Amino acid sequence: MHPVLEALIALNDLDVMIQELQSPDYREIGFDVEDQIFKLEKARAEIIKKIPEDVLKKYEKLKKKYKRGIAPVIGGVCMNCFSLLPIAMTSEADRNEKLSTCPNCGVFIYWV
Amino acid sequence: MLEKLLDKDRVILNLKSKNKDDVLRELLAALKLPEDKEKLVYEALKKRESIGSTGIGKGIAIPHTRSLVLDKVYLVVGRSKEGIDFDALDGKPVHLFFLLCAPPQDPGTTYLLTLGKIAHVARKLSKREDYMEIEDPDEFIKYLAKLEEEE
C-alpha cells in the first residue's frame, strides 16, 4: 500500500473516532472517555507528519465539504458520492499502491 | 444480533495471549484480514485503548474501532481462563473479550447498535460465571444469544 494512502486511512480512522467519541449515542453506551480526546489529537499530529502538505490541505478541504477526505471503493463504486468509477481505474492491479482520487467528487479513494 | 455476527471461527475459547497487545492481535487474527489491513485496524484499536481501556471491569473488555479498510462489521469473542491484564477499570484481569470492528459508515448503524447490545450482555455476564465452563463455540454463541434476548 502507498505510504501516504496508509497515513490518510489512519488519519481518517482517527478523525472518525474523535467525532464518534463526542456523540451522545456513543457516550450513552457507557465508555468513559471524558477529557481524553487530546491524546487522540496528539496521535493525529504524529500521523500528519507523514502526509505531504498539499495532500493534507486537500484532505482537510474535502473533509470540510463532505465530512470525509477519503472514501472506500466497494464494487467499483465510490462510497462518498456513489458514482461508478471508470473500469480502467478499478481494473488496475496496483490501485492501492498509488494515491488516487474519485474523478467525480475528488475524495481520495481506497479499494477495500 | 450478536448471533448473526458470530461463527465458530470467531469464538476463541482458549486465548493464548498473556498481555494487552498480544490479545488484540490474537483476536484480530480471527478476521483473517490481509497483513496491511490488519496492521491499520490494530493501530486504530491501540489508539482507542490509549484514551481509556475498554476493559469495563468484572473480567470483561470490549475493544472496538472503526476503520476505512473494513468492508463490514466484524465481531470476535475470546475467552481466557487465566485472565489477561488489560488495564481494566477495576484493575482485575479480563477473562472475556468482545472485539468489534466496523467501516466508518455502516448501513443501519449496526456498529453502535451492536456495541450497545454487547455492553448490555456484558452487564448480565458480569453477574455470572457459568460462561467459563462452556467448551463448544456454537454452544457459546447460543448462550450469548439467549442472554441478549433476556429482558
GROMACS .gro file of C-alpha atoms in nm:
model
  263
    1MET     CA    1   0.000   0.000   0.000
    2HIS     CA    2   0.120   0.352  -0.079
    3PRO     CA    3   0.261   0.501   0.247
    4VAL     CA    4   0.068   0.828   0.209
    5LEU     CA    5  -0.253   0.634   0.141
    6GLU     CA    6  -0.184   0.431   0.455
    7ALA     CA    7  -0.135   0.754   0.655
    8LEU     CA    8  -0.456   0.903   0.512
    9ILE     CA    9  -0.651   0.591   0.617
   10ALA     CA   10  -0.504   0.612   0.970
   11LEU     CA   11  -0.589   0.983   0.980
   12ASN     CA   12  -0.946   0.917   0.867
   13ASP     CA   13  -0.986   0.635   1.124
   14LEU     CA   14  -0.872   0.876   1.393
   15ASP     CA   15  -1.100   1.157   1.274
   16VAL     CA   16  -1.398   0.919   1.275
   17MET     CA   17  -1.302   0.806   1.625
   18ILE     CA   18  -1.271   1.163   1.757
   19GLN     CA   19  -1.608   1.253   1.606
   20GLU     CA   20  -1.778   0.941   1.742
   21LEU     CA   21  -1.640   0.978   2.094
   22GLN     CA   22  -1.821   1.309   2.116
   23SER     CA   23  -2.156   1.171   2.005
   24PRO     CA   24  -2.425   1.122   2.273
   25ASP     CA   25  -2.509   0.776   2.130
   26TYR     CA   26  -2.156   0.657   2.199
   27ARG     CA   27  -2.143   0.808   2.547
   28GLU     CA   28  -2.476   0.651   2.634
   29ILE     CA   29  -2.322   0.305   2.593
   30GLY     CA   30  -2.110   0.384   2.896
   31PHE     CA   31  -1.747   0.425   2.792
   32ASP     CA   32  -1.581   0.696   2.993
   33VAL     CA   33  -1.351   0.898   2.768
   34GLU     CA   34  -1.409   1.242   2.913
   35ASP     CA   35  -1.113   1.478   2.869
   36GLN     CA   36  -0.908   1.213   2.688
   37ILE     CA   37  -0.960   1.328   2.333
   38PHE     CA   38  -0.643   1.542   2.348
   39LYS     CA   39  -0.448   1.213   2.340
   40LEU     CA   40  -0.602   1.138   2.001
   41GLU     CA   41  -0.527   1.491   1.883
   42LYS     CA   42  -0.164   1.420   1.973
   43ALA     CA   43  -0.169   1.097   1.774
   44ARG     CA   44  -0.327   1.292   1.487
   45ALA     CA   45  -0.039   1.540   1.489
   46GLU     CA   46   0.203   1.247   1.454
   47ILE     CA   47   0.020   1.096   1.156
   48ILE     CA   48   0.000   1.433   0.980
   49LYS     CA   49   0.381   1.443   0.968
   50LYS     CA   50   0.372   1.150   0.723
   51ILE     CA   51   0.146   1.334   0.475
   52PRO     CA   52   0.276   1.591   0.221
   53GLU     CA   53   0.139   1.940   0.281
   54ASP     CA   54  -0.060   1.964  -0.045
   55VAL     CA   55  -0.226   1.625   0.015
   56LEU     CA   56  -0.315   1.719   0.372
   57LYS     CA   57  -0.456   2.054   0.262
   58LYS     CA   58  -0.674   1.875   0.009
   59TYR     CA   59  -0.784   1.617   0.269
   60GLU     CA   60  -0.888   1.892   0.514
   61LYS     CA   61  -1.073   2.083   0.242
   62LEU     CA   62  -1.260   1.769   0.136
   63LYS     CA   63  -1.337   1.686   0.499
   64LYS     CA   64  -1.495   2.026   0.541
   65LYS     CA   65  -1.706   1.974   0.230
   66TYR     CA   66  -1.804   1.606   0.263
   67LYS     CA   67  -1.720   1.524   0.630
   68ARG     CA   68  -1.453   1.288   0.492
   69GLY     CA   69  -1.138   1.330   0.286
   70ILE     CA   70  -1.101   0.967   0.186
   71ALA     CA   71  -1.360   0.707   0.097
   72PRO     CA   72  -1.357   0.333   0.031
   73VAL     CA   73  -1.440   0.195  -0.312
   74ILE     CA   74  -1.666  -0.109  -0.292
   75GLY     CA   75  -1.783  -0.292  -0.604
   76GLY     CA   76  -1.629  -0.019  -0.820
   77VAL     CA   77  -1.841   0.248  -0.651
   78CYS     CA   78  -1.701   0.547  -0.458
   79MET     CA   79  -1.863   0.533  -0.114
   80ASN     CA   80  -1.859   0.913  -0.085
   81CYS     CA   81  -2.056   1.012  -0.398
   82PHE     CA   82  -2.178   0.664  -0.504
   83SER     CA   83  -2.063   0.712  -0.861
   84LEU     CA   84  -1.928   0.419  -1.059
   85LEU     CA   85  -1.557   0.457  -1.124
   86PRO     CA   86  -1.415   0.404  -1.473
   87ILE     CA   87  -1.328   0.040  -1.543
   88ALA     CA   88  -0.974   0.144  -1.632
   89MET     CA   89  -0.927   0.257  -1.270
   90THR     CA   90  -1.091  -0.040  -1.100
   91SER     CA   91  -0.903  -0.297  -1.304
   92GLU     CA   92  -0.556  -0.168  -1.213
   93ALA     CA   93  -0.370  -0.430  -1.012
   94ASP     CA   94  -0.164  -0.169  -0.822
   95ARG     CA   95  -0.461   0.055  -0.741
   96ASN     CA   96  -0.373   0.084  -0.369
   97GLU     CA   97  -0.007   0.136  -0.448
   98LYS     CA   98  -0.070   0.493  -0.560
   99LEU     CA   99  -0.268   0.791  -0.446
  100SER     CA  100  -0.590   0.827  -0.647
  101THR     CA  101  -0.897   1.045  -0.623
  102CYS     CA  102  -1.254   0.990  -0.734
  103PRO     CA  103  -1.298   1.155  -1.077
  104ASN     CA  104  -1.646   1.268  -0.973
  105CYS     CA  105  -1.620   1.410  -0.618
  106GLY     CA  106  -1.243   1.435  -0.576
  107VAL     CA  107  -1.202   1.246  -0.247
  108PHE     CA  108  -0.901   1.021  -0.205
  109ILE     CA  109  -1.002   0.662  -0.266
  110TYR     CA  110  -0.902   0.325  -0.124
  111TRP     CA  111  -1.007  -0.010  -0.271
  112VAL     CA  112  -1.135  -0.232   0.009
  113MET     CA  113  -2.791  -0.960   1.651
  114LEU     CA  114  -2.473  -1.100   1.810
  115GLU     CA  115  -2.553  -1.449   1.680
  116LYS     CA  116  -2.571  -1.320   1.324
  117LEU     CA  117  -2.225  -1.163   1.351
  118LEU     CA  118  -2.057  -1.465   1.507
  119ASP     CA  119  -1.950  -1.803   1.377
  120LYS     CA  120  -1.738  -2.069   1.546
  121ASP     CA  121  -1.418  -1.939   1.381
  122ARG     CA  122  -1.473  -1.609   1.557
  123VAL     CA  123  -1.516  -1.759   1.903
  124ILE     CA  124  -1.182  -1.835   2.069
  125LEU     CA  125  -1.247  -2.015   2.395
  126ASN     CA  126  -0.884  -2.060   2.497
  127LEU     CA  127  -0.689  -1.743   2.423
  128LYS     CA  128  -0.313  -1.800   2.438
  129SER     CA  129  -0.210  -1.436   2.487
  130LYS     CA  130  -0.079  -1.306   2.817
  131ASN     CA  131  -0.085  -0.929   2.761
  132LYS     CA  132  -0.290  -0.649   2.608
  133ASP     CA  133  -0.108  -0.610   2.275
  134ASP     CA  134  -0.094  -0.983   2.209
  135VAL     CA  135  -0.460  -1.040   2.285
  136LEU     CA  136  -0.564  -0.761   2.046
  137ARG     CA  137  -0.353  -0.929   1.776
  138GLU     CA  138  -0.488  -1.276   1.856
  139LEU     CA  139  -0.850  -1.158   1.837
  140LEU     CA  140  -0.783  -0.960   1.520
  141ALA     CA  141  -0.617  -1.262   1.353
  142ALA     CA  142  -0.957  -1.437   1.361
  143LEU     CA  143  -1.080  -1.187   1.098
  144LYS     CA  144  -0.820  -1.324   0.853
  145LEU     CA  145  -0.752  -0.982   0.701
  146PRO     CA  146  -0.458  -0.920   0.467
  147GLU     CA  147  -0.148  -0.804   0.658
  148ASP     CA  148  -0.168  -0.435   0.557
  149LYS     CA  149  -0.533  -0.408   0.660
  150GLU     CA  150  -0.475  -0.593   0.986
  151LYS     CA  151  -0.195  -0.350   1.074
  152LEU     CA  152  -0.421  -0.046   1.024
  153VAL     CA  153  -0.708  -0.194   1.228
  154TYR     CA  154  -0.463  -0.289   1.504
  155GLU     CA  155  -0.329   0.069   1.512
  156ALA     CA  156  -0.682   0.209   1.536
  157LEU     CA  157  -0.765  -0.032   1.821
  158LYS     CA  158  -0.448   0.070   2.006
  159LYS     CA  159  -0.533   0.439   1.966
  160ARG     CA  160  -0.878   0.378   2.107
  161GLU     CA  161  -0.727   0.196   2.405
  162SER     CA  162  -0.483   0.484   2.459
  163ILE     CA  163  -0.763   0.716   2.570
  164GLY     CA  164  -0.907   0.475   2.822
  165SER     CA  165  -0.921   0.099   2.847
  166THR     CA  166  -1.224  -0.078   2.708
  167GLY     CA  167  -1.180  -0.324   2.995
  168ILE     CA  168  -1.507  -0.227   3.160
  169GLY     CA  169  -1.444  -0.432   3.475
  170LYS     CA  170  -1.570  -0.761   3.621
  171GLY     CA  171  -1.349  -0.955   3.380
  172ILE     CA  172  -1.493  -0.817   3.056
  173ALA     CA  173  -1.343  -0.598   2.781
  174ILE     CA  174  -1.495  -0.461   2.461
  175PRO     CA  175  -1.211  -0.340   2.234
  176HIS     CA  176  -1.368  -0.164   1.936
  177THR     CA  177  -1.290   0.065   1.647
  178ARG     CA  178  -1.391   0.178   1.304
  179SER     CA  179  -1.154   0.155   1.010
  180LEU     CA  180  -1.174   0.252   0.647
  181VAL     CA  181  -1.011  -0.074   0.542
  182LEU     CA  182  -1.306  -0.282   0.659
  183ASP     CA  183  -1.599  -0.375   0.436
  184LYS     CA  184  -1.846  -0.479   0.708
  185VAL     CA  185  -1.898  -0.511   1.082
  186TYR     CA  186  -1.688  -0.785   1.245
  187LEU     CA  187  -1.727  -0.937   1.589
  188VAL     CA  188  -1.488  -1.178   1.761
  189VAL     CA  189  -1.533  -1.325   2.108
  190GLY     CA  190  -1.236  -1.452   2.307
  191ARG     CA  191  -1.208  -1.612   2.648
  192SER     CA  192  -0.907  -1.660   2.870
  193LYS     CA  193  -0.950  -1.884   3.171
  194GLU     CA  194  -0.633  -1.746   3.332
  195GLY     CA  195  -0.728  -1.387   3.266
  196ILE     CA  196  -0.521  -1.115   3.094
  197ASP     CA  197  -0.404  -0.781   3.231
  198PHE     CA  198  -0.588  -0.532   3.008
  199ASP     CA  199  -0.563  -0.218   3.228
  200ALA     CA  200  -0.929  -0.275   3.314
  201LEU     CA  201  -1.113  -0.004   3.505
  202ASP     CA  202  -1.128  -0.221   3.819
  203GLY     CA  203  -0.768  -0.336   3.774
  204LYS     CA  204  -0.874  -0.700   3.756
  205PRO     CA  205  -0.768  -0.946   3.482
  206VAL     CA  206  -1.000  -0.979   3.183
  207HIS     CA  207  -1.147  -1.320   3.101
  208LEU     CA  208  -1.389  -1.234   2.823
  209PHE     CA  209  -1.326  -1.012   2.519
  210PHE     CA  210  -1.566  -0.880   2.257
  211LEU     CA  211  -1.371  -0.732   1.965
  212LEU     CA  212  -1.590  -0.517   1.742
  213CYS     CA  213  -1.463  -0.353   1.421
  214ALA     CA  214  -1.657  -0.172   1.152
  215PRO     CA  215  -1.617   0.051   0.848
  216PRO     CA  216  -1.654   0.430   0.903
  217GLN     CA  217  -2.009   0.431   0.772
  218ASP     CA  218  -2.212   0.116   0.802
  219PRO     CA  219  -2.565   0.076   0.674
  220GLY     CA  220  -2.820   0.091   0.953
  221THR     CA  221  -2.553   0.195   1.205
  222THR     CA  222  -2.504  -0.170   1.302
  223TYR     CA  223  -2.183  -0.080   1.483
  224LEU     CA  224  -2.324   0.142   1.757
  225LEU     CA  225  -2.629  -0.082   1.796
  226THR     CA  226  -2.405  -0.386   1.833
  227LEU     CA  227  -2.177  -0.201   2.074
  228GLY     CA  228  -2.484  -0.119   2.284
  229LYS     CA  229  -2.601  -0.483   2.272
  230ILE     CA  230  -2.258  -0.608   2.378
  231ALA     CA  231  -2.249  -0.362   2.671
  232HIS     CA  232  -2.597  -0.489   2.767
  233VAL     CA  233  -2.490  -0.856   2.750
  234ALA     CA  234  -2.165  -0.771   2.934
  235ARG     CA  235  -2.361  -0.627   3.226
  236LYS     CA  236  -2.550  -0.957   3.252
  237LEU     CA  237  -2.234  -1.163   3.217
  238SER     CA  238  -2.069  -0.968   3.497
  239LYS     CA  239  -2.314  -1.130   3.739
  240ARG     CA  240  -2.246  -1.484   3.615
  241GLU     CA  241  -1.958  -1.727   3.595
  242ASP     CA  242  -2.110  -2.020   3.405
  243TYR     CA  243  -1.974  -1.890   3.072
  244MET     CA  244  -1.631  -2.003   3.188
  245GLU     CA  245  -1.741  -2.367   3.167
  246ILE     CA  246  -1.865  -2.377   2.805
  247GLU     CA  247  -1.623  -2.559   2.575
  248ASP     CA  248  -1.808  -2.561   2.244
  249PRO     CA  249  -1.802  -2.241   2.032
  250ASP     CA  250  -2.151  -2.299   1.888
  251GLU     CA  251  -2.286  -2.351   2.238
  252PHE     CA  252  -2.115  -2.030   2.346
  253ILE     CA  253  -2.284  -1.838   2.063
  254LYS     CA  254  -2.622  -1.977   2.168
  255TYR     CA  255  -2.550  -1.884   2.529
  256LEU     CA  256  -2.477  -1.522   2.427
  257ALA     CA  257  -2.785  -1.509   2.203
  258LYS     CA  258  -3.002  -1.626   2.494
  259LEU     CA  259  -2.858  -1.360   2.723
  260GLU     CA  260  -2.916  -1.095   2.456
  261GLU     CA  261  -3.284  -1.191   2.427
  262GLU     CA  262  -3.350  -1.192   2.801
  263GLU     CA  263  -3.502  -0.876   2.938
   0.00000   0.00000   0.00000
